[in-house]
Amino acid sequence: MKLSIVIVNYNVKHFLEQCLHAVEKACENIDSEVFVVDNNSVDGSTGMIIQKFPWVKLIANKRNFGFSKANNQAIIKSTGDYILLLNPDTVVEEDTFSKVVGFMDENPKAGGLGVRMIDGKGNFLPESKRGLPTPWVAFSKIFGLSSMFPKSKRFGKYHLSYLDENELHEVDVLSGAFMLLRKEAIDKIGMLDEEYFMYGEDIDLSYRITLGGYKNYYYPDTTIIHYKGESTKKGSLNYVRIFYKAMVIFARKHFSRQYAGLFSFFIHLAIYLRALLALGSRLVKKAWLPAIDFGLIYLGFFLLLPYWEKIRFEPGYYSNSVLLFIIPIYILIWIVGMYYSGGYERPTSLLKIYRGQISALFLILIIYSLSPEAVRFSRALILLGGGMSIILTTIVRFILHSIVGREFKIGMHKPKRVAIVGLKHETQRVQNILAHTGIATNIIGFISPKKKPRSERYIGSIYQIEEIIKVNKLDEVIFCSEDISSQLVIKTMLLLSNYNIDYKIAPPKSVSIIGSNSIDTAGDLYVVNVNTINKEKNKRLKRLFDLVSSIIIILLSPILIWMVRPKKAYFRNAFRVLSSRYSWIGYQQNKTEAYLALPIIKKGILSTAQVLDTNEANKDTIDHLNQAYAQNYSVTKDFEILTKSFNQIGKS
């Protein structure tokens, strides 16, 4: 056996499917075997592999063993002269494997090899070639010197940014996304170190390859797509913590005590700095606009209150508590109302803002009427304040619309201008998928994958794609991988990398269309029967329903509890839902692949199958109910299930 390919998968079913289609084509001219080690995914990955790729050697773990151990499980069983560690969120060219194996055959001192990687928009990924993270290299990276002076040999060693990305280079570190290893070298230096759960194991293994007397190479004569960030969300604090912890393990293992201590200091400093920056950035990103709204509305009340006192009563009529406590509470209710109405979504919708504020105003008036006389100040002032808040938030939105533009543009999303590259059968299939996703797209036309289109249905050939994009002002291009080679897809993406275009690939016989919009974002995905329960709007509405119904159930417990049998967990369940640990309605558990493929939601006190007679609740029926709930979610459905099964909310 010449080549053993090892792919570790964790909950990226659609990306894995696309990866395996590309791998299958690339293996046609080489003696190879493919292992997929699944780390207890719950998205139906294993069922998809068994059904669509029976030639894959599947290792299905019952828990997540991490990247290193999972790779080692397959390496032990592999029989190839070379072992390729490959991420599931990658797409290889048809001749990638034959090229890299040929290079290794010609260079017996090559122990490891990495290739040129691009993201989903055709941009070069700098981690394709890396230097050893010594304390100085880590310092330069952490404090931004490597970004400021990328061409400097002193400061640019982390990503070896001073080396030409189009030339062959000997490098220190290979990327775990595509890491070709000589089996002879692995037998000599050992497999991946299982102390690393995720991250750092590629650095450790690369370093041990060089210590074993072999060389690592960056090989640019083939290019792969890496949808960076799918298996792990790299902007998260958890990523920062795990990644830098791996760096500490590496330093402790390979550096002297003095160097390891210095390295550890910089790493821990980086963790705290990145954590503070990530928290600050997240807080500012989510809270700055609500904070502006709050400040302006409060300022409005601050100016309005003395004027109203002068007209209606006398100066100093209202106590300080009105401005200090009562009005801020009312403003928060307005802000929350706008949030749950979708008033802070992009692009800006004035209708959602007004709907949220008016709903909140009615709630404030109800609270006002039920409040003690001591905390009531003026119903008319609340109404004036409500009108004022609508005017002020509208002014802010128009200012943002004029100054910032695209992200805060007032109005609805315009459908993307899309062209599909492929032959008739596949382009029609992709058009069908788009029609069933519920995502607004404007299909401008079809592009032939051949040089000379033989039908008038095409607006041109892929070899004219640059001109097609300019003339038709396209936002997105979708490639049908059944009709166009990965090599041509990648070549096209590289050609157009300077254009602000999104790219997606539609694997054959699949219900998914996969892409990635930038180096920093996870791959985005179009899937037939889009799971509406996972839409931000529906997640907010579901949470709002849980909050409101829990409060009502607690407040009216002297009356409602008598309708419930058993009563044992009545209050406990209400507080479970109130604290967001549970939802009132969740899926009915089912031991099927369809159940595992459902989008993840909170466990429910009641289930989608609650209204069924137990005799009706077979597995197929439960699957149907769960899928219908996920795909057609609405608050009215939650309300219907809760009211019909209310007598069961006290169950343990």
Short mmCIF file of N, CA and C in Angstrom, two decimals, residues 550-632:
data_model
loop_
_atom_site.label_atom_id
_atom_site.label_comp_id
_atom_site.label_asym_id
_atom_site.label_seq_id
_atom_site.Cartn_x
_atom_site.Cartn_y
_atom_site.Cartn_z
N SER A 550 -42.70 30.58 32.05
CA SER A 550 -42.20 30.17 33.37
C SER A 550 -42.64 31.15 34.45
N ILE A 551 -42.55 32.44 34.14
CA ILE A 551 -42.97 33.47 35.11
C ILE A 551 -44.46 33.34 35.40
N ILE A 552 -45.27 33.14 34.35
CA ILE A 552 -46.73 32.99 34.54
C ILE A 552 -47.02 31.74 35.38
N ILE A 553 -46.33 30.64 35.06
CA ILE A 553 -46.55 29.38 35.79
C ILE A 553 -46.19 29.52 37.27
N ILE A 554 -45.14 30.29 37.56
CA ILE A 554 -44.74 30.51 38.96
C ILE A 554 -45.71 31.46 39.65
N LEU A 555 -46.07 32.58 39.00
CA LEU A 555 -46.94 33.57 39.62
C LEU A 555 -48.36 33.03 39.86
N LEU A 556 -48.84 32.22 38.92
CA LEU A 556 -50.21 31.68 39.03
C LEU A 556 -50.23 30.27 39.62
N SER A 557 -49.14 29.89 40.29
CA SER A 557 -49.04 28.53 40.84
C SER A 557 -50.17 28.17 41.81
N PRO A 558 -50.69 29.12 42.64
CA PRO A 558 -51.79 28.74 43.54
C PRO A 558 -53.01 28.19 42.80
N ILE A 559 -53.19 28.62 41.55
CA ILE A 559 -54.32 28.14 40.74
C ILE A 559 -53.90 26.97 39.84
N LEU A 560 -52.78 27.15 39.12
CA LEU A 560 -52.39 26.20 38.08
C LEU A 560 -51.90 24.86 38.63
N ILE A 561 -51.31 24.88 39.83
CA ILE A 561 -50.70 23.64 40.34
C ILE A 561 -51.73 22.53 40.54
N TRP A 562 -52.99 22.93 40.72
CA TRP A 562 -54.05 21.92 40.94
C TRP A 562 -54.43 21.21 39.65
N MET A 563 -53.97 21.75 38.51
CA MET A 563 -54.24 21.11 37.22
C MET A 563 -53.17 20.09 36.86
N VAL A 564 -52.12 19.99 37.67
CA VAL A 564 -50.95 19.19 37.33
C VAL A 564 -50.86 17.94 38.19
N ARG A 565 -50.58 16.82 37.54
CA ARG A 565 -50.32 15.56 38.24
C ARG A 565 -49.19 14.82 37.53
N PRO A 566 -48.13 14.43 38.22
CA PRO A 566 -47.87 14.72 39.63
C PRO A 566 -47.39 16.16 39.81
N LYS A 567 -47.46 16.65 41.04
CA LYS A 567 -47.07 18.03 41.35
C LYS A 567 -45.62 18.13 41.81
N LYS A 568 -44.99 16.99 41.96
CA LYS A 568 -43.67 16.88 42.60
C LYS A 568 -42.63 17.87 42.08
N ALA A 569 -42.51 17.99 40.74
CA ALA A 569 -41.43 18.81 40.17
C ALA A 569 -41.96 20.09 39.53
N TYR A 570 -43.16 20.52 39.91
CA TYR A 570 -43.79 21.71 39.31
C TYR A 570 -42.85 22.92 39.36
N PHE A 571 -42.43 23.29 40.57
CA PHE A 571 -41.59 24.48 40.74
C PHE A 571 -40.17 24.24 40.25
N ARG A 572 -39.65 23.04 40.50
CA ARG A 572 -38.28 22.75 40.06
C ARG A 572 -38.17 22.87 38.54
N ASN A 573 -39.16 22.34 37.81
CA ASN A 573 -39.13 22.44 36.36
C ASN A 573 -39.27 23.88 35.87
N ALA A 574 -40.12 24.64 36.54
CA ALA A 574 -40.30 26.04 36.16
C ALA A 574 -38.99 26.82 36.32
N PHE A 575 -38.28 26.57 37.41
CA PHE A 575 -37.01 27.27 37.65
C PHE A 575 -35.89 26.72 36.75
N ARG A 576 -35.97 25.44 36.38
CA ARG A 576 -35.01 24.89 35.42
C ARG A 576 -35.10 25.62 34.08
N VAL A 577 -36.34 25.86 33.63
CA VAL A 577 -36.56 26.56 32.36
C VAL A 577 -36.19 28.03 32.51
N LEU A 578 -36.55 28.64 33.63
CA LEU A 578 -36.25 30.06 33.88
C LEU A 578 -34.74 30.31 33.86
N SER A 579 -33.97 29.35 34.38
CA SER A 579 -32.51 29.51 34.45
C SER A 579 -31.81 29.12 33.15
N SER A 580 -32.59 28.71 32.13
CA SER A 580 -32.08 28.37 30.79
C SER A 580 -31.36 27.02 30.72
N ARG A 581 -31.49 26.19 31.77
CA ARG A 581 -30.90 24.86 31.69
C ARG A 581 -31.76 23.93 30.83
N TYR A 582 -33.07 24.17 30.86
CA TYR A 582 -34.04 23.38 30.08
C TYR A 582 -34.92 24.33 29.28
N SER A 583 -35.66 23.75 28.34
CA SER A 583 -36.72 24.46 27.65
C SER A 583 -38.03 23.73 27.97
N TRP A 584 -39.16 24.41 27.82
CA TRP A 584 -40.42 23.71 28.09
C TRP A 584 -40.64 22.59 27.07
N ILE A 585 -40.26 22.86 25.81
CA ILE A 585 -40.48 21.86 24.76
C ILE A 585 -39.14 21.47 24.14
N GLY A 586 -38.89 20.18 24.01
CA GLY A 586 -37.68 19.67 23.35
C GLY A 586 -38.03 18.48 22.48
N TYR A 587 -37.01 17.85 21.92
CA TYR A 587 -37.24 16.66 21.09
C TYR A 587 -37.63 15.47 21.97
N GLN A 588 -38.37 14.55 21.36
CA GLN A 588 -38.58 13.24 21.97
C GLN A 588 -37.34 12.40 21.65
N GLN A 589 -36.67 11.89 22.66
CA GLN A 589 -35.45 11.13 22.43
C GLN A 589 -35.75 9.87 21.60
N ASN A 590 -34.79 9.56 20.71
CA ASN A 590 -34.99 8.44 19.80
C ASN A 590 -33.62 7.91 19.38
N LYS A 591 -33.41 6.62 19.41
CA LYS A 591 -32.12 6.04 19.06
C LYS A 591 -32.06 5.74 17.56
N THR A 592 -32.02 6.83 16.78
CA THR A 592 -31.95 6.70 15.32
C THR A 592 -30.95 7.71 14.77
N GLU A 593 -30.48 7.45 13.54
CA GLU A 593 -29.57 8.38 12.88
C GLU A 593 -30.25 9.73 12.63
N ALA A 594 -31.54 9.69 12.31
CA ALA A 594 -32.29 10.93 12.05
C ALA A 594 -32.31 11.80 13.31
N TYR A 595 -32.45 11.17 14.46
CA TYR A 595 -32.47 11.93 15.71
C TYR A 595 -31.11 12.58 15.96
N LEU A 596 -30.04 11.82 15.73
CA LEU A 596 -28.70 12.35 15.96
C LEU A 596 -28.35 13.49 15.01
N ALA A 597 -29.00 13.52 13.85
CA ALA A 597 -28.70 14.55 12.85
C ALA A 597 -29.46 15.86 13.10
N LEU A 598 -30.37 15.87 14.09
CA LEU A 598 -31.14 17.08 14.37
C LEU A 598 -30.26 18.17 14.95
N PRO A 599 -30.61 19.45 14.70
CA PRO A 599 -29.85 20.54 15.33
C PRO A 599 -30.01 20.45 16.85
N ILE A 600 -28.94 20.80 17.56
CA ILE A 600 -28.94 20.66 19.02
C ILE A 600 -29.74 21.78 19.66
N ILE A 601 -30.68 21.40 20.54
CA ILE A 601 -31.43 22.37 21.35
C ILE A 601 -31.43 21.87 22.80
N LYS A 602 -31.92 22.71 23.71
CA LYS A 602 -31.97 22.31 25.12
C LYS A 602 -32.95 21.16 25.32
N LYS A 603 -32.66 20.35 26.33
CA LYS A 603 -33.56 19.27 26.69
C LYS A 603 -34.89 19.85 27.17
N GLY A 604 -35.99 19.22 26.81
CA GLY A 604 -37.31 19.75 27.15
C GLY A 604 -37.94 19.05 28.35
N ILE A 605 -38.72 19.81 29.10
CA ILE A 605 -39.55 19.21 30.15
C ILE A 605 -40.63 18.36 29.49
N LEU A 606 -41.21 18.91 28.41
CA LEU A 606 -42.15 18.17 27.57
C LEU A 606 -41.50 17.92 26.21
N SER A 607 -42.06 17.01 25.43
CA SER A 607 -41.44 16.68 24.15
C SER A 607 -42.41 16.87 22.99
N THR A 608 -41.85 16.80 21.79
CA THR A 608 -42.65 16.95 20.58
C THR A 608 -43.71 15.86 20.43
N ALA A 609 -43.47 14.70 21.06
CA ALA A 609 -44.39 13.57 20.93
C ALA A 609 -45.34 13.47 22.14
N GLN A 610 -45.37 14.53 22.94
CA GLN A 610 -46.14 14.50 24.18
C GLN A 610 -47.63 14.26 23.97
N VAL A 611 -48.15 14.79 22.86
CA VAL A 611 -49.59 14.69 22.62
C VAL A 611 -50.01 13.35 22.04
N LEU A 612 -49.04 12.50 21.70
CA LEU A 612 -49.37 11.20 21.11
C LEU A 612 -49.76 10.18 22.18
N ASP A 613 -50.57 9.26 21.79
CA ASP A 613 -50.80 8.08 22.61
C ASP A 613 -49.52 7.24 22.57
N THR A 614 -49.14 6.64 23.66
CA THR A 614 -47.88 5.87 23.72
C THR A 614 -47.84 4.76 22.67
N ASN A 615 -48.99 4.24 22.29
CA ASN A 615 -49.03 3.17 21.29
C ASN A 615 -48.68 3.67 19.89
N GLU A 616 -48.89 5.00 19.69
CA GLU A 616 -48.60 5.58 18.37
C GLU A 616 -47.13 5.93 18.22
N ALA A 617 -46.43 6.01 19.34
CA ALA A 617 -45.07 6.58 19.34
C ALA A 617 -44.00 5.60 18.88
N ASN A 618 -44.09 5.12 17.64
CA ASN A 618 -43.01 4.30 17.11
C ASN A 618 -41.87 5.20 16.64
N LYS A 619 -40.74 4.59 16.33
CA LYS A 619 -39.53 5.37 16.01
C LYS A 619 -39.72 6.28 14.80
N ASP A 620 -40.38 5.77 13.75
CA ASP A 620 -40.57 6.57 12.54
C ASP A 620 -41.45 7.79 12.83
N THR A 621 -42.51 7.58 13.61
CA THR A 621 -43.41 8.68 13.95
C THR A 621 -42.68 9.74 14.77
N ILE A 622 -41.87 9.30 15.72
CA ILE A 622 -41.11 10.23 16.56
C ILE A 622 -40.12 11.02 15.71
N ASP A 623 -39.43 10.33 14.80
CA ASP A 623 -38.51 11.03 13.90
C ASP A 623 -39.24 12.09 13.09
N HIS A 624 -40.41 11.73 12.58
CA HIS A 624 -41.19 12.67 11.77
C HIS A 624 -41.58 13.89 12.60
N LEU A 625 -42.03 13.68 13.83
CA LEU A 625 -42.44 14.79 14.70
C LEU A 625 -41.26 15.68 15.05
N ASN A 626 -40.13 15.06 15.38
CA ASN A 626 -38.93 15.85 15.72
C ASN A 626 -38.47 16.70 14.54
N GLN A 627 -38.43 16.07 13.35
CA GLN A 627 -37.96 16.80 12.16
C GLN A 627 -38.92 17.93 11.79
N ALA A 628 -40.21 17.67 11.89
CA ALA A 628 -41.20 18.72 11.59
C ALA A 628 -41.07 19.88 12.57
N TYR A 629 -40.80 19.56 13.82
CA TYR A 629 -40.63 20.60 14.85
C TYR A 629 -39.40 21.46 14.54
N ALA A 630 -38.28 20.80 14.17
CA ALA A 630 -37.04 21.52 13.88
C ALA A 630 -37.15 22.37 12.61
N GLN A 631 -37.83 21.84 11.61
CA GLN A 631 -37.87 22.51 10.31
C GLN A 631 -38.97 23.56 10.20
N ASN A 632 -40.00 23.44 11.02
CA ASN A 632 -41.13 24.38 10.92
C ASN A 632 -41.45 24.99 12.28
#
